[in-house]
Amino acid sequence: MTVEITINGVKAKAEKGESLLEVIRKYGFDVPSLCHHHAVEPCGSCRVCLVSVTDNGRTKLAASCNYKVREGLDITTDSEEIRRNRAMVLELMLAESNAPAIQKLAAEYGVTSSRFETEESKALAAERDGCILCGLCVRVCEEVVEVAALNFKGRGDKRDVGTPYQETPQNCIACGACAYVCPTDCIGFVEENGVRKLKKWNRELPILKDDAGRPVGPQFQLFYFTQKAGLPADFYKKGGGPAR
Amino acid sequence: MDTAKVEAIITKHNGDATALLAIMQDIQAEENYLPRDAVEHVAKKLGIPISRIYSMATFFESFHLEPRGKHICTVCMGTACHVRGAQRLVEQLERDLKVMSGGTSEDGLFTLEEVNCVGACALGPLVIIDGKYHGNTTSAKISKVVTGMQKEEGGK
């Protein structure tokens, strides 16, 4: 069902139940986000995409990514209050993450140092390599790749992203989707000497070369693809797949 | 853990993936912890990724992935128990059971744990041994209980 909403005074049309963030972006307004990717279900964990939503005469700040569009919403994507709140979210995040991407976004909101930084938070940031626990890698691995090699573990200040039993995940196909969506670039995707490595999960897989000697991808990943798509086992070996 | 036992628990919950938490609790009730082979079996049977079960097991304090002792000894460390000397009970039990709080004794008989409040403040200080509540206890009284249990185990 198509509904009509207002974004910064502009009339906009959207499907009922659509992600508000996606609609806002479709109409060309800029809203930052870290934990959102259109390929996976929104979860609203990073909170930087917050906007002002007026629904039925009530105004509140809400994370737009997992806010479902309804008829008559009146949205403001930029105001002094919104910027102040995003700055606070980023300042909190900055205390636990040293990732350049976070520092850059925080600087855009005038945050260059965090009042919440302590020795403990710095140690945590170093341990997590700048991970902000947004869970994008977890969601992409489960929803898109359908391998679900990753998940959160623990809770509260002990919460972290990892693999079951902190072991190298044997079902990980090293496709690198997690590294691709990661907003902080903390997973450590490298390819060298014919091996693909995902440092954070400690996964290393040899890369298959096709009959012409060109590298294609990790053998186990290609095996997974051929199984899933019902292709012949030597499809990639024979030079199949996208042009190289 | 015996596969038949895991199967029985899964069947009891009609193989329903939404009953995962209850299944995990039932397994833990049997074994005092979640054995890895049981976790893997449940994952396979219910079509749930192991990563999700692991995530849930680490989220809830009440689940344990490491083997625990035959007898579970839990000392309440809530405010009411704490002011009535729960810390002394922990120290006494650590000496008696020869294990640090949070650990399992070398013979695998006792696990000593602290918990933040069991909601039985009127009984404080409180120690729960294998589900039996020892309220208004003292280090002397609780020491007698566990040394008695140790003797019983040793006599077998």
Coordinates of N, CA and C in Angstrom, one line a residue, chain A residues 142 147-156 159 162-167, chain B residues 34-36 39-40 49-56 58-61 65:
Chain A
E142 N 24.2 -14.6 8.0 CA 23.0 -15.4 8.2 C 22.0 -15.2 7.1
V147 N 25.1 -18.9 5.8 CA 26.1 -19.8 6.4 C 26.0 -19.7 7.9
A148 N 25.7 -18.4 8.4 CA 25.6 -18.2 9.9 C 26.8 -18.7 10.6
A149 N 28.0 -18.3 10.2 CA 29.2 -18.8 10.9 C 29.5 -17.9 12.1
L150 N 28.8 -16.7 12.2 CA 29.1 -15.7 13.2 C 27.9 -15.4 14.1
N151 N 28.1 -15.0 15.3 CA 27.0 -14.4 16.1 C 27.7 -13.6 17.2
F152 N 26.8 -12.9 18.0 CA 27.3 -12.3 19.1 C 27.6 -13.3 20.2
K153 N 28.4 -12.9 21.1 CA 28.6 -13.8 22.3 C 28.6 -12.9 23.5
G154 N 28.2 -13.4 24.6 CA 28.1 -12.6 25.9 C 27.1 -11.5 25.8
R155 N 27.2 -10.6 26.8 CA 26.3 -9.5 26.8 C 26.9 -8.4 27.7
G156 N 26.3 -7.2 27.6 CA 26.8 -6.1 28.4 C 28.2 -5.7 27.9
R159 N 30.0 -8.2 25.7 CA 29.5 -8.6 24.3 C 30.5 -8.4 23.3
G162 N 31.7 -13.0 17.4 CA 32.6 -14.1 17.2 C 32.0 -15.3 16.6
T163 N 32.9 -16.4 16.6 CA 32.5 -17.7 16.0 C 32.2 -18.6 17.2
P164 N 31.4 -19.7 16.9 CA 31.0 -20.6 18.0 C 32.3 -21.2 18.7
Y165 N 32.3 -21.2 20.0 CA 33.5 -21.7 20.8 C 34.8 -21.0 20.4
Q166 N 34.7 -19.8 19.8 CA 35.9 -19.0 19.5 C 36.9 -19.8 18.6
E167 N 36.3 -20.7 17.9 CA 37.2 -21.5 17.0 C 37.1 -21.1 15.6
Chain B
L34 N 26.0 -27.6 29.1 CA 25.6 -27.9 27.8 C 26.8 -28.6 27.0
P35 N 26.7 -29.9 26.9 CA 27.8 -30.6 26.2 C 27.8 -30.2 24.8
R36 N 29.0 -30.1 24.2 CA 29.2 -29.6 22.9 C 28.4 -30.6 21.9
V39 N 24.8 -29.8 21.8 CA 24.6 -28.5 21.2 C 24.6 -28.7 19.6
E40 N 25.6 -29.5 19.2 CA 25.7 -29.7 17.7 C 24.5 -30.6 17.2
P49 N 21.5 -22.6 13.2 CA 23.0 -22.5 13.2 C 23.6 -22.7 14.6
I50 N 24.7 -23.4 14.7 CA 25.4 -23.5 16.0 C 25.7 -22.1 16.6
S51 N 26.0 -21.2 15.7 CA 26.4 -19.9 16.2 C 25.3 -19.2 17.0
R52 N 24.1 -19.5 16.6 CA 23.0 -18.9 17.4 C 22.8 -19.5 18.8
I53 N 23.0 -20.8 18.8 CA 22.9 -21.5 20.1 C 24.0 -21.1 21.0
Y54 N 25.2 -21.0 20.4 CA 26.3 -20.5 21.2 C 26.1 -19.1 21.7
S55 N 25.5 -18.3 20.9 CA 25.2 -16.9 21.3 C 24.3 -16.8 22.4
M56 N 23.2 -17.6 22.4 CA 22.2 -17.7 23.5 C 22.8 -18.2 24.7
T58 N 25.9 -18.1 25.7 CA 26.8 -17.1 26.4 C 26.0 -15.9 26.9
F59 N 24.8 -15.6 26.3 CA 24.1 -14.5 26.7 C 23.5 -14.7 28.1
F60 N 22.9 -15.9 28.4 CA 22.3 -16.1 29.7 C 23.4 -16.7 30.7
E61 N 23.4 -16.0 31.8 CA 24.4 -16.5 32.8 C 24.1 -17.9 33.3
L65 N 28.9 -23.8 29.4 CA 29.5 -24.6 28.3 C 30.6 -25.5 28.7

